[in-house]
XYZ file of C-alpha atoms in Angstrom:
752
model
C -12.355 -17.157 -21.135
C -10.436 -19.687 -18.750
C -11.829 -18.047 -15.913
C -15.214 -17.972 -17.021
C -15.235 -21.751 -17.727
C -13.669 -22.083 -14.317
C -16.566 -20.429 -12.834
C -19.161 -21.819 -14.558
C -17.756 -25.537 -13.652
C -17.314 -24.717 -9.767
C -20.527 -22.717 -9.637
C -22.707 -25.930 -8.496
C -20.031 -26.772 -5.736
C -19.937 -23.218 -4.669
C -23.425 -22.694 -4.393
C -23.573 -25.769 -2.067
C -21.240 -24.266 0.364
C -22.704 -20.876 0.431
C -24.763 -19.503 3.266
C -27.745 -18.344 1.322
C -29.856 -17.826 4.540
C -27.288 -15.322 5.866
C -27.100 -13.695 2.787
C -31.104 -13.302 2.668
C -30.853 -11.960 5.959
C -28.497 -9.206 4.639
C -30.612 -8.742 1.594
C -33.630 -7.717 4.161
C -31.659 -5.446 5.888
C -30.461 -3.766 2.603
C -34.396 -3.432 1.266
C -35.099 -1.740 4.750
C -32.399 0.638 4.056
C -33.496 1.199 0.584
C -37.008 1.790 1.450
C -35.599 4.460 4.257
C -33.680 6.463 1.662
C -36.525 6.455 -0.758
C -39.067 7.734 2.075
C -36.527 10.510 3.167
C -35.665 11.433 -0.641
C -38.588 10.578 -2.755
C -37.570 10.562 -6.496
C -40.366 13.021 -7.173
C -38.648 15.527 -4.851
C -35.291 15.746 -6.289
C -36.114 18.471 -8.716
C -36.021 20.767 -5.697
C -33.782 18.837 -3.111
C -31.505 21.660 -1.324
C -27.736 21.390 -1.379
C -28.037 21.013 2.601
C -30.130 18.018 2.208
C -27.898 16.448 -0.280
C -24.410 17.272 0.905
C -22.132 15.741 3.648
C -20.837 18.763 5.771
C -20.752 19.566 9.626
C -24.589 20.280 10.005
C -25.622 17.105 8.009
C -23.170 15.003 9.893
C -24.959 16.021 13.310
C -28.353 15.676 11.823
C -27.628 12.462 9.793
C -30.319 13.258 7.092
C -28.529 14.121 4.285
C -28.616 12.053 1.123
C -24.580 11.711 0.841
C -24.407 10.639 4.711
C -27.168 7.870 4.194
C -25.366 6.615 1.178
C -21.941 6.449 2.834
C -22.813 5.529 6.518
C -26.372 4.351 6.802
C -26.814 1.872 3.997
C -23.899 -0.517 4.273
C -25.766 -3.590 3.691
C -26.837 -1.910 0.353
C -23.175 -2.078 -0.832
C -20.498 0.227 0.581
C -18.881 3.168 -0.916
C -16.954 3.895 2.430
C -13.369 4.709 2.261
C -11.477 7.646 0.655
C -12.453 11.266 1.060
C -15.733 12.976 0.555
C -14.579 14.226 -2.703
C -16.525 11.156 -4.332
C -19.741 13.275 -3.341
C -19.074 15.766 -6.037
C -20.159 18.647 -3.686
C -19.338 18.811 0.082
C -19.064 21.251 2.650
C -15.760 21.087 4.590
C -15.441 21.344 8.332
C -14.456 25.303 7.876
C -17.986 25.575 6.552
C -16.560 26.254 2.914
C -18.126 24.445 0.133
C -15.936 22.173 -2.198
C -17.095 21.707 -5.436
C -14.826 18.716 -7.362
C -15.999 19.270 -11.059
C -13.108 21.336 -12.688
C -15.924 22.720 -15.026
C -18.146 23.716 -12.074
C -15.534 25.385 -9.997
C -15.902 28.792 -11.381
C -19.597 29.103 -10.321
C -21.491 30.033 -7.424
C -21.925 26.816 -4.955
C -25.661 27.061 -5.805
C -25.295 27.299 -9.341
C -22.898 24.354 -9.383
C -25.559 22.529 -7.166
C -28.230 23.203 -9.666
C -26.111 21.576 -12.383
C -25.326 18.546 -10.298
C -28.993 18.143 -9.223
C -29.989 18.367 -12.943
C -27.839 15.765 -13.954
C -29.057 13.320 -10.923
C -32.815 13.924 -12.225
C -31.749 13.338 -15.667
C -29.886 9.815 -14.781
C -33.120 8.812 -12.605
C -35.226 9.409 -15.803
C -33.029 7.702 -18.020
C -32.959 4.572 -15.785
C -36.681 4.675 -15.296
C -36.982 4.822 -19.258
C -34.439 2.020 -19.582
C -32.408 4.503 -21.569
C -29.029 3.559 -19.920
C -26.656 5.133 -22.680
C -27.807 8.406 -21.736
C -25.859 8.269 -18.356
C -22.367 8.607 -19.987
C -23.406 12.020 -21.406
C -23.697 13.250 -17.500
C -19.979 14.857 -17.146
C -20.543 16.073 -13.396
C -21.604 12.589 -12.182
C -18.610 11.072 -13.704
C -16.753 12.655 -10.579
C -18.630 10.650 -8.302
C -19.578 7.191 -10.050
C -19.691 5.142 -7.026
C -22.191 7.498 -5.539
C -24.151 7.679 -8.634
C -24.225 3.989 -9.488
C -25.389 3.381 -5.687
C -28.019 5.886 -6.001
C -29.437 4.406 -9.140
C -29.255 0.959 -7.466
C -31.329 2.408 -4.508
C -34.132 3.781 -6.630
C -34.096 1.006 -9.469
C -33.484 -2.268 -7.509
C -32.761 -5.256 -9.861
C -31.286 -3.119 -12.507
C -27.858 -2.652 -11.151
C -25.431 -4.774 -9.053
C -24.998 -3.566 -5.419
C -21.260 -3.296 -6.245
C -19.976 0.201 -6.741
C -16.096 0.047 -6.833
C -14.966 0.200 -9.977
C -12.106 -2.142 -9.568
C -14.466 -4.652 -7.963
C -16.862 -4.449 -10.874
C -14.013 -4.899 -13.319
C -12.556 -7.810 -11.505
C -15.853 -9.767 -11.281
C -16.561 -8.698 -15.047
C -13.222 -10.191 -16.053
C -13.921 -13.515 -13.864
C -17.204 -13.939 -15.941
C -15.570 -13.564 -19.326
C -16.857 -10.030 -20.064
C -15.760 -7.928 -23.038
C -12.599 -6.052 -22.572
C -14.387 -2.852 -22.882
C -16.568 -3.815 -20.130
C -13.722 -3.464 -17.706
C -11.326 -0.907 -19.502
C -10.557 2.364 -17.845
C -12.542 4.431 -20.111
C -15.970 2.744 -19.158
C -18.107 4.412 -16.603
C -18.931 2.147 -13.420
C -22.609 2.327 -14.020
C -22.160 0.976 -17.393
C -19.684 -1.642 -16.347
C -22.093 -2.587 -13.451
C -24.838 -3.092 -15.962
C -22.985 -5.297 -17.990
C -21.792 -7.226 -15.272
C -25.574 -7.717 -14.339
C -26.093 -9.029 -17.825
C -23.285 -11.688 -17.396
C -24.571 -12.812 -14.182
C -27.852 -13.343 -15.593
C -26.607 -15.952 -18.317
C -26.326 -18.345 -15.351
C -29.615 -19.960 -14.700
C -28.456 -20.813 -10.759
C -28.061 -17.321 -10.054
C -30.902 -15.751 -11.958
C -33.597 -16.331 -9.426
C -31.300 -14.681 -6.781
C -31.553 -11.239 -5.597
C -28.628 -9.113 -6.379
C -27.856 -8.903 -2.834
C -27.659 -12.480 -2.755
C -25.459 -12.877 -5.574
C -23.285 -9.881 -4.446
C -22.663 -11.876 -1.009
C -21.889 -15.068 -2.995
C -19.230 -13.246 -5.442
C -17.609 -11.733 -2.530
C -17.671 -14.891 -0.439
C -15.677 -16.912 -3.131
C -13.942 -14.635 -5.566
C -13.282 -11.584 -3.345
C -11.115 -8.917 -5.595
C -9.384 -7.501 -2.455
C -6.078 -8.347 -1.497
C -6.002 -11.248 1.093
C -2.639 -10.298 2.429
C -3.688 -6.615 3.444
C -1.794 -4.822 6.293
C -2.570 -5.582 9.835
C -2.833 -2.665 12.041
C -2.295 -2.601 15.946
C -4.504 -0.043 17.268
C -4.615 0.915 21.034
C -7.977 1.576 22.466
C -7.094 4.518 24.542
C -4.233 5.193 26.984
C -3.449 2.047 28.876
C -6.648 0.382 26.936
C -8.935 2.556 28.876
C -11.639 2.368 26.118
C -11.499 -1.358 25.598
C -14.667 -2.255 27.584
C -16.432 0.152 25.200
C -14.890 -1.019 22.207
C -15.202 -4.567 23.178
C -19.022 -4.098 24.110
C -19.837 -2.050 21.259
C -17.946 -4.010 18.397
C -15.735 -1.163 17.286
C -12.294 0.410 17.637
C -11.896 4.481 18.590
C -8.955 6.771 18.080
C -8.378 10.251 19.275
C -7.328 13.529 17.420
C -10.832 14.659 17.584
C -9.969 18.149 16.633
C -9.434 17.445 13.149
C -13.013 16.527 12.615
C -14.219 13.704 10.158
C -11.111 12.030 8.258
C -13.836 11.910 5.133
C -12.870 15.501 4.429
C -9.092 14.958 3.690
C -8.224 14.121 0.196
C -4.446 13.790 0.920
C -2.058 13.036 3.662
C -0.570 16.456 3.291
C -3.988 18.020 3.759
C -4.699 16.110 6.837
C -0.908 16.917 8.047
C -1.406 20.508 7.619
C -4.500 20.329 9.959
C -2.564 18.553 12.583
C 0.013 20.922 12.560
C -2.298 23.944 13.371
C -3.399 21.897 16.289
C -0.126 20.767 17.364
C 2.378 23.178 15.921
C 5.295 22.317 18.269
C 5.380 18.665 17.548
C 8.661 18.197 15.646
C 8.264 15.618 13.167
C 5.449 12.763 13.239
C 2.594 14.637 11.775
C 2.942 13.611 8.188
C 3.656 9.709 9.409
C 0.543 10.154 11.650
C -1.444 11.466 9.002
C -0.890 8.528 6.734
C -1.692 6.122 9.540
C -5.017 8.014 10.253
C -5.942 7.781 6.804
C -5.138 3.988 6.584
C -7.512 3.813 9.730
C -10.271 5.680 7.656
C -9.790 3.164 4.652
C -10.073 -0.080 6.581
C -12.319 -2.468 4.536
C -14.523 -5.576 5.633
C -12.308 -8.153 6.438
C -9.153 -6.480 7.352
C -7.759 -7.483 10.774
C -6.841 -5.175 13.495
C -4.970 -6.134 16.915
C -6.042 -4.315 20.145
C -3.098 -3.786 22.750
C -2.525 -2.840 26.092
C 1.098 -1.384 26.578
C 3.938 -2.700 24.818
C 3.542 -6.301 25.575
C -0.131 -7.293 25.944
C -2.609 -8.389 23.000
C -6.228 -7.969 24.021
C -7.839 -9.484 20.679
C -7.859 -9.701 17.107
C -10.783 -8.052 15.359
C -12.193 -8.423 11.935
C -13.282 -5.133 10.317
C -17.071 -5.458 9.557
C -17.950 -1.811 8.817
C -16.400 1.183 7.600
C -15.191 4.437 9.274
C -17.308 6.922 10.824
C -16.851 10.124 12.732
C -18.951 9.760 16.030
C -19.872 13.112 17.418
C -22.189 11.531 20.055
C -18.937 10.420 22.301
C -17.181 12.858 24.344
C -13.391 11.736 23.039
C -12.117 9.395 20.374
C -14.673 10.080 17.810
C -12.940 8.236 14.874
C -14.403 4.767 14.834
C -14.299 1.512 13.091
C -16.730 -1.435 13.486
C -14.951 -4.487 14.521
C -15.825 -8.153 15.565
C -13.366 -9.059 18.362
C -11.757 -12.358 19.133
C -10.304 -12.577 22.506
C -8.874 -16.002 21.845
C -5.952 -14.027 20.638
C -5.058 -12.600 24.094
C -1.802 -13.091 25.131
C 1.623 -11.542 26.537
C 5.003 -11.211 24.900
C 7.947 -12.201 26.281
C 9.623 -8.749 25.601
C 8.036 -5.321 24.765
C 7.361 -4.031 21.159
C 8.610 -0.601 21.224
C 6.692 0.291 18.067
C 3.565 -0.319 19.869
C 3.946 2.726 22.231
C 1.999 4.808 19.314
C -1.589 4.471 19.123
C -1.332 3.031 15.429
C 1.441 0.870 14.187
C 1.811 -1.899 11.486
C 2.113 -5.380 12.494
C 4.664 -7.308 10.648
C 3.844 -10.768 9.199
C 6.440 -12.399 11.528
C 4.862 -10.899 14.691
C 1.334 -11.763 13.219
C 2.309 -15.430 12.979
C 3.614 -15.239 16.517
C 0.331 -13.841 17.413
C -1.484 -16.565 15.839
C 0.756 -19.236 17.392
C -0.153 -17.807 20.740
C -3.965 -18.002 20.270
C -5.405 -20.009 23.128
C -8.282 -21.263 20.703
C -11.234 -20.717 23.082
C -12.859 -17.538 22.060
C -15.190 -15.484 24.266
C -17.052 -14.055 21.432
C -19.825 -15.361 19.779
C -18.689 -14.202 16.265
C -16.278 -15.834 14.435
C -12.634 -14.795 14.743
C -10.100 -13.966 11.606
C -10.103 -16.940 9.279
C -6.956 -18.683 9.537
C -5.432 -18.842 5.983
C -4.245 -22.166 4.724
C -0.451 -22.739 4.030
C -0.263 -23.104 0.127
C 1.952 -24.590 -2.258
C 5.341 -23.181 -3.280
C 5.323 -20.135 -5.242
C 4.988 -20.561 -9.251
C 8.158 -19.596 -10.975
C 10.851 -20.087 -8.038
C 14.370 -20.307 -8.352
C 14.817 -24.201 -7.815
C 17.716 -26.233 -7.016
C 19.309 -27.343 -3.530
C 18.495 -23.960 -2.301
C 14.779 -24.840 -2.390
C 15.138 -27.085 0.657
C 13.116 -25.143 2.899
C 9.349 -24.362 4.086
C 7.904 -22.033 1.541
C 5.544 -19.158 3.285
C 1.921 -19.081 1.897
C 1.441 -16.108 -0.192
C -0.355 -13.998 2.376
C 2.559 -14.445 4.803
C 4.989 -12.875 2.470
C 5.973 -9.226 3.648
C 4.106 -6.543 1.754
C 7.149 -5.049 0.049
C 8.635 -8.413 -1.119
C 5.109 -9.426 -2.538
C 4.821 -5.787 -4.315
C 8.087 -6.385 -6.142
C 7.514 -9.970 -6.817
C 4.192 -8.895 -8.792
C 5.749 -6.120 -10.118
C 8.431 -8.500 -11.950
C 5.719 -10.707 -13.288
C 4.134 -7.676 -14.964
C 7.103 -5.846 -16.170
C 10.185 -8.113 -16.190
C 12.363 -5.541 -14.411
C 12.116 -3.270 -11.528
C 14.216 -0.368 -10.158
C 13.873 0.034 -6.538
C 14.374 3.655 -5.757
C 15.191 5.766 -2.598
C 17.305 7.666 -0.276
C 20.300 5.809 1.349
C 19.925 3.296 3.930
C 16.101 2.309 3.136
C 17.312 -1.352 2.388
C 16.868 -1.397 -1.437
C 19.422 -4.202 -1.914
C 18.185 -6.104 1.112
C 14.927 -6.225 -0.490
C 15.974 -7.478 -3.857
C 17.810 -10.227 -1.923
C 14.669 -10.663 -0.148
C 12.686 -11.256 -3.375
C 15.466 -13.648 -4.541
C 14.914 -15.749 -1.409
C 11.078 -15.576 -2.076
C 11.528 -16.817 -5.497
C 13.810 -19.628 -4.119
C 10.965 -20.817 -2.088
C 13.099 -19.672 0.940
C 10.838 -16.842 2.148
C 11.033 -18.330 5.630
C 14.745 -16.724 5.669
C 13.702 -13.227 4.663
C 13.708 -12.063 8.456
C 16.468 -14.725 9.518
C 19.725 -13.598 10.858
C 22.377 -12.008 8.728
C 24.422 -15.119 8.596
C 21.300 -17.587 8.072
C 20.432 -15.295 4.800
C 24.143 -15.028 3.789
C 24.422 -18.951 3.517
C 21.441 -19.262 1.502
C 22.207 -16.413 -0.687
C 25.813 -17.733 -1.318
C 24.147 -20.816 -2.349
C 21.819 -19.151 -5.072
C 24.704 -17.114 -6.310
C 27.138 -20.060 -6.936
C 27.741 -20.884 -10.658
C 27.027 -24.430 -11.201
C 30.476 -26.509 -11.868
C 29.204 -30.167 -12.236
C 28.017 -29.466 -15.627
C 28.973 -30.234 -19.335
C 27.731 -26.644 -20.290
C 30.733 -24.602 -21.553
C 31.869 -22.199 -18.710
C 30.410 -19.062 -20.784
C 27.077 -20.521 -20.673
C 26.709 -21.235 -16.762
C 25.067 -18.872 -14.653
C 23.619 -18.788 -11.138
C 19.892 -18.448 -10.427
C 20.776 -15.261 -8.534
C 23.487 -13.111 -10.126
C 24.658 -9.762 -8.620
C 26.349 -6.764 -10.484
C 27.303 -3.454 -9.472
C 27.230 -0.282 -12.117
C 29.900 2.231 -12.176
C 30.850 4.792 -14.730
C 33.652 2.431 -16.187
C 31.122 -0.427 -16.440
C 30.335 -0.941 -20.225
C 28.650 -2.902 -22.870
C 31.558 -5.357 -23.020
C 31.047 -6.386 -19.457
C 27.330 -6.795 -19.763
C 26.476 -7.924 -23.125
C 29.778 -8.959 -25.052
C 32.884 -7.705 -26.283
C 36.635 -8.350 -26.852
C 38.554 -8.886 -23.610
C 42.205 -9.844 -22.929
C 42.646 -13.526 -22.926
C 44.998 -14.455 -19.993
C 45.255 -18.091 -21.070
C 46.508 -17.251 -24.562
C 50.383 -18.046 -25.270
C 53.075 -16.011 -26.895
C 54.122 -12.071 -26.363
C 51.624 -9.243 -26.911
C 47.792 -8.895 -26.004
C 45.676 -11.330 -27.346
C 41.757 -10.376 -27.285
C 39.089 -13.017 -27.220
C 35.522 -12.348 -28.065
C 33.732 -13.170 -24.543
C 29.981 -13.080 -23.312
C 29.164 -10.661 -20.868
C 27.217 -11.526 -17.514
C 23.940 -11.031 -19.086
C 24.419 -13.396 -21.956
C 25.644 -15.786 -19.663
C 22.425 -15.646 -17.680
C 20.388 -15.793 -20.834
C 22.304 -18.865 -22.053
C 21.523 -20.737 -18.731
C 17.994 -19.495 -18.806
C 17.517 -21.105 -22.288
C 18.605 -24.353 -20.974
C 16.267 -24.329 -17.705
C 13.011 -22.738 -19.006
C 11.254 -23.881 -15.856
C 13.481 -21.938 -13.634
C 13.611 -18.405 -12.797
C 17.038 -16.346 -13.073
C 17.303 -13.131 -11.265
C 19.720 -10.389 -11.796
C 20.335 -7.749 -9.050
C 22.104 -4.738 -10.482
C 22.971 -2.568 -7.461
C 23.514 1.192 -8.251
C 21.860 0.851 -11.630
C 21.710 4.537 -12.443
C 25.500 4.998 -11.820
C 26.367 3.442 -15.073
C 25.681 4.854 -18.484
C 22.493 2.733 -19.470
C 22.169 3.374 -22.872
C 25.777 2.206 -23.685
C 25.517 -0.620 -21.072
C 22.182 -2.101 -22.269
C 22.678 -1.533 -25.926
C 20.238 -3.467 -27.852
C 18.763 -5.012 -24.790
C 16.393 -2.136 -24.785
C 14.465 -3.756 -27.512
C 14.394 -7.305 -25.988
C 13.624 -6.399 -22.349
C 10.236 -5.903 -22.712
C 7.978 -9.016 -21.652
C 6.112 -9.277 -24.996
C 9.473 -9.614 -26.798
C 11.045 -12.261 -24.616
C 11.506 -15.463 -26.319
C 9.807 -14.159 -29.543
C 12.040 -11.366 -30.950
C 15.744 -11.805 -31.698
C 18.468 -9.446 -32.413
C 21.877 -9.921 -34.259
C 24.690 -8.544 -32.029
C 27.005 -5.964 -34.094
C 30.213 -7.309 -32.566
C 29.976 -11.169 -32.730
C 26.936 -11.613 -35.111
C 25.119 -13.850 -32.534
C 21.337 -13.936 -32.624
C 20.060 -13.033 -29.160
C 16.641 -13.722 -27.742
C 16.073 -12.849 -23.924
C 14.263 -15.680 -22.338
C 11.023 -15.162 -20.771
C 12.361 -16.721 -17.187
C 15.034 -13.931 -16.736
C 14.211 -11.082 -14.317
C 16.074 -7.923 -13.429
C 15.954 -5.871 -10.178
C 17.853 -2.470 -10.185
C 18.562 -0.575 -7.007
C 19.078 3.237 -7.042
C 20.084 5.822 -4.656
C 17.833 8.895 -5.515
C 20.165 11.112 -3.150
C 23.042 10.688 -5.626
C 23.502 13.816 -7.305
C 26.542 12.435 -9.279
C 24.285 10.146 -11.359
C 22.913 10.994 -14.761
C 19.424 11.335 -15.884
C 17.595 7.945 -16.904
C 16.040 8.467 -20.474
C 12.514 7.713 -21.311
C 13.101 4.578 -23.310
C 14.866 2.911 -20.496
C 12.244 3.871 -17.986
C 9.403 2.756 -20.113
C 11.111 -0.933 -19.745
C 11.211 -0.985 -15.724
C 8.811 -0.506 -13.206
C 9.812 1.881 -10.471
C 9.049 1.566 -6.965
C 9.923 3.619 -4.269
C 11.475 2.327 -1.243
C 10.998 4.887 1.761
C 12.518 4.720 5.235
C 10.786 2.021 7.073
C 10.154 3.440 10.419
C 8.589 -0.173 11.686
C 11.703 -1.720 11.504
C 13.099 0.564 14.231
C 11.261 -1.257 17.132
C 13.767 -0.213 19.628
C 15.184 2.467 22.108
C 18.275 3.491 23.574
C 18.110 4.999 27.220
C 14.557 6.057 26.673
C 14.891 7.430 23.170
C 12.738 6.023 20.456
C 14.689 5.180 17.396
C 11.500 5.552 15.136
C 10.483 9.177 16.406
C 14.371 9.960 16.407
C 14.566 9.207 12.598
C 11.471 10.539 11.991
C 11.988 13.809 13.478
C 15.317 13.973 11.550
C 13.726 12.947 8.255
C 11.224 15.706 8.516
C 14.006 18.325 8.625
C 15.793 16.832 5.908
C 12.666 16.968 3.877
C 11.795 20.556 4.780
C 15.276 21.660 3.484
C 16.377 19.222 0.767
C 13.293 17.374 -0.403
C 12.091 13.736 -0.018
C 15.260 12.318 -1.880
C 17.684 13.341 0.902
C 16.106 11.592 3.675
C 17.845 8.824 5.728
C 16.952 5.188 5.717
C 16.621 2.770 8.730
C 19.837 0.929 8.175
C 21.619 3.851 9.916
C 20.018 2.776 13.221
C 20.225 -0.817 12.551
C 23.149 -3.440 13.406
C 22.779 -6.793 12.066
C 19.104 -6.057 11.198
C 18.356 -5.248 14.752
C 17.701 -1.768 16.161
C 20.733 -0.284 18.142
C 20.629 -1.155 21.493
C 23.359 0.520 23.230
C 24.477 4.295 23.766
C 27.956 3.423 22.113
C 26.316 1.974 19.205
C 23.956 5.196 18.989
C 26.806 7.564 19.246
C 28.956 5.621 16.541
C 25.936 5.776 13.938
C 25.298 9.132 14.619
C 28.739 10.767 14.654
C 30.557 8.391 12.122
C 27.461 7.582 9.517
C 24.650 10.140 9.989
C 26.373 13.537 10.556
C 28.924 12.946 7.609
C 25.965 12.226 5.306
C 24.029 15.241 6.493
C 26.941 17.346 6.315
C 27.280 16.390 2.641
C 23.733 17.324 1.866
C 24.529 20.741 3.482
C 27.426 21.072 1.236
C 29.508 22.488 4.084
C 27.388 25.263 5.057
C 27.240 25.723 8.690
C 24.051 27.660 8.746
C 22.316 24.936 7.042
C 23.676 22.218 9.167
C 22.466 24.140 12.034
C 18.910 24.301 10.601
C 18.972 20.551 10.277
C 20.724 19.484 13.644
C 19.778 22.454 15.758
C 21.706 22.966 19.117
C 23.889 20.121 18.174
C 25.890 22.418 15.923
C 28.291 24.714 17.816
C 27.466 28.380 17.063
C 31.162 29.309 17.145
C 32.625 26.583 15.091
C 29.609 25.369 12.980
C 30.786 21.870 13.816
C 28.764 18.940 15.307
C 29.448 19.059 19.098
C 30.898 16.094 20.759
C 29.316 14.665 23.624
C 29.384 11.744 26.115
C 27.664 8.641 24.596
C 25.683 8.615 27.927
C 24.207 12.180 27.206
C 23.664 11.697 23.297
C 20.070 10.074 23.609
C 18.699 12.926 25.795
C 20.234 15.650 23.351
C 18.954 13.874 20.263
C 15.342 13.593 22.026
C 15.466 17.374 22.816
C 16.115 18.210 19.078
C 14.296 15.664 17.119
C 11.586 14.104 19.441
C 10.665 16.629 22.131
C 8.229 19.344 21.625
C 10.113 22.744 21.337
C 7.845 24.231 24.021
C 6.676 23.043 27.351
C 3.165 24.458 26.458
C 1.111 21.086 27.045
C -1.758 22.962 25.144
C 0.109 22.755 21.900
C 1.269 19.232 21.954
C -0.529 16.032 21.422
C -1.522 14.520 24.733
C -0.216 10.830 25.734
C -3.780 9.314 24.952
C -3.393 10.615 21.438
C 0.316 10.130 20.494
C 0.825 7.105 22.733
C -1.173 4.517 24.167
C 1.272 4.263 27.377
């Protein structure tokens, strides 16, 4: 209830700061939208409503008169349900003109029969709301597949009885904030019920009782926004060489191409969109899966997200704040995928060196580059609307590794790299995390970056290897100027590597040779393993976090290595449950300030299966190849497209666990820059690993590396380093045919 008390105590001050007049204007617009929906789709007419009047689809998208289209695209002020696929509408028409029915119980019916069932449930829901019998809503199983849509429809027809908040996660966030019962925000409670309970909680606050639901909604999002404040910033090119910038700026939007795939709302997964991209551009070698994921991220941009508009590889035109959701605008000739944006041109600037990753239309903006863009801001915007909010630099993170290593400038939480923040949050939730992925994806580097963040030295996460190495060595140093016995000392950061010979005696405790003993023969002594030493040190410094990084965690016999620790690793047993170690008889309790990060190479076939008992105690996080790290090119060959094309072939033949990470094309954390570096990396690192994947089979090697493999010998051809970039581009990047009608045009793939 602490959050509820804080909400109540801070309510008066927040109300004083709140722009209620602006909220009233938005509420008035919402009322206009509501009346329009009711005029076009009166409640008494629902019993005879036709499917084409209800559903999203190619025809309704042009007419703009379907109920679902109005709910998603025509009533933003009434509360947004944009984002995600059209599946949230329960029944919709695909661009192929096929009808798709989402509820599994209705899929065997003819589409009209399925619509009769869905329409009947809507009519029942409206009748239940009119009569105040809201508990009847939970019996409507078909509507449970479209809870956001159903709750918004109820709010439209019965204003004042529902909050205009339709995201289940957001409703539950606000309910928890107000001290609601746990069942109100559990996963088994339908959104409409949780929404009603949130409304009742808000009515308990006299200050808000006289406000309209839309004013209260604006207030909640203004001060208690549940959306992450550290969302990904996207660079989006407004056409080739910014040819669409004038339109985007004047009409406050951003547009991208690939119009042939139709509205992105019809795609439920990246694979489905990739298949459509493959149909239109079948000769594009690699890239379509990554493009599909980028386009869906564009579709799912939310209010408050930031985007950067660019021209070329070195120029920022503006930074924009997303103010509306995605729409497919068939009224424009090209680049029909649009998102509404407020632009701030005070960020306009040019970089000293090109950003090669910006050659593509869509690219993530790393936190370091976003800081550079903010520093280069002129401070005199030319737009009337406010620019992106500059986040305040907060205090050091809680639970940081302390000591002399923490003498740096701690980054605010919103400037931490996304992957570092994700691992840190999983550690707080679970206590231990396994980072799994193909070789070269930077799993160990990510683990050590988390260590830097916990130490308050996140400013060095993207520093030079030498600078990182210095601080990591300091964090790993076992303190000597202490009175504790040597076996009770441990560094704040401890690294170990598991292997088949690593055992319980090394990690927990056991009899080990005593090299200091006098006399002949072998003398054994009971010694604490590395984990017990960490636990002993952690108990003496409960306010500091002790982190263990276990490299190659799956190469050890984990049940044997961990032993009784399997019981104690769970967070709810930390510091409260103890066990007696069988060898020494010691009582062991794992302190709550110990954290473990393991790394696991998913391509290693020599490792054994991790059993379910161990898996349940670890959070697992996939670490895929990071193409954004390859912001470079060698003799015109983009390193990111090269790795992307190679990985697509590896994925096709061996699966996602046998890809290659970006580390193979990096040197000292920077992209390779010379043909000599590229030749060395390809012939001496990449080819041996791919050959291992192929198990020495020349035909499989040729399927992956194409004409780089000699037909007679079955071996990879040797070439002058100067010729290698062109050969790699031909095999992995350039389309396999010169038919320009079958490859994406420059304005779609690249903004250059």
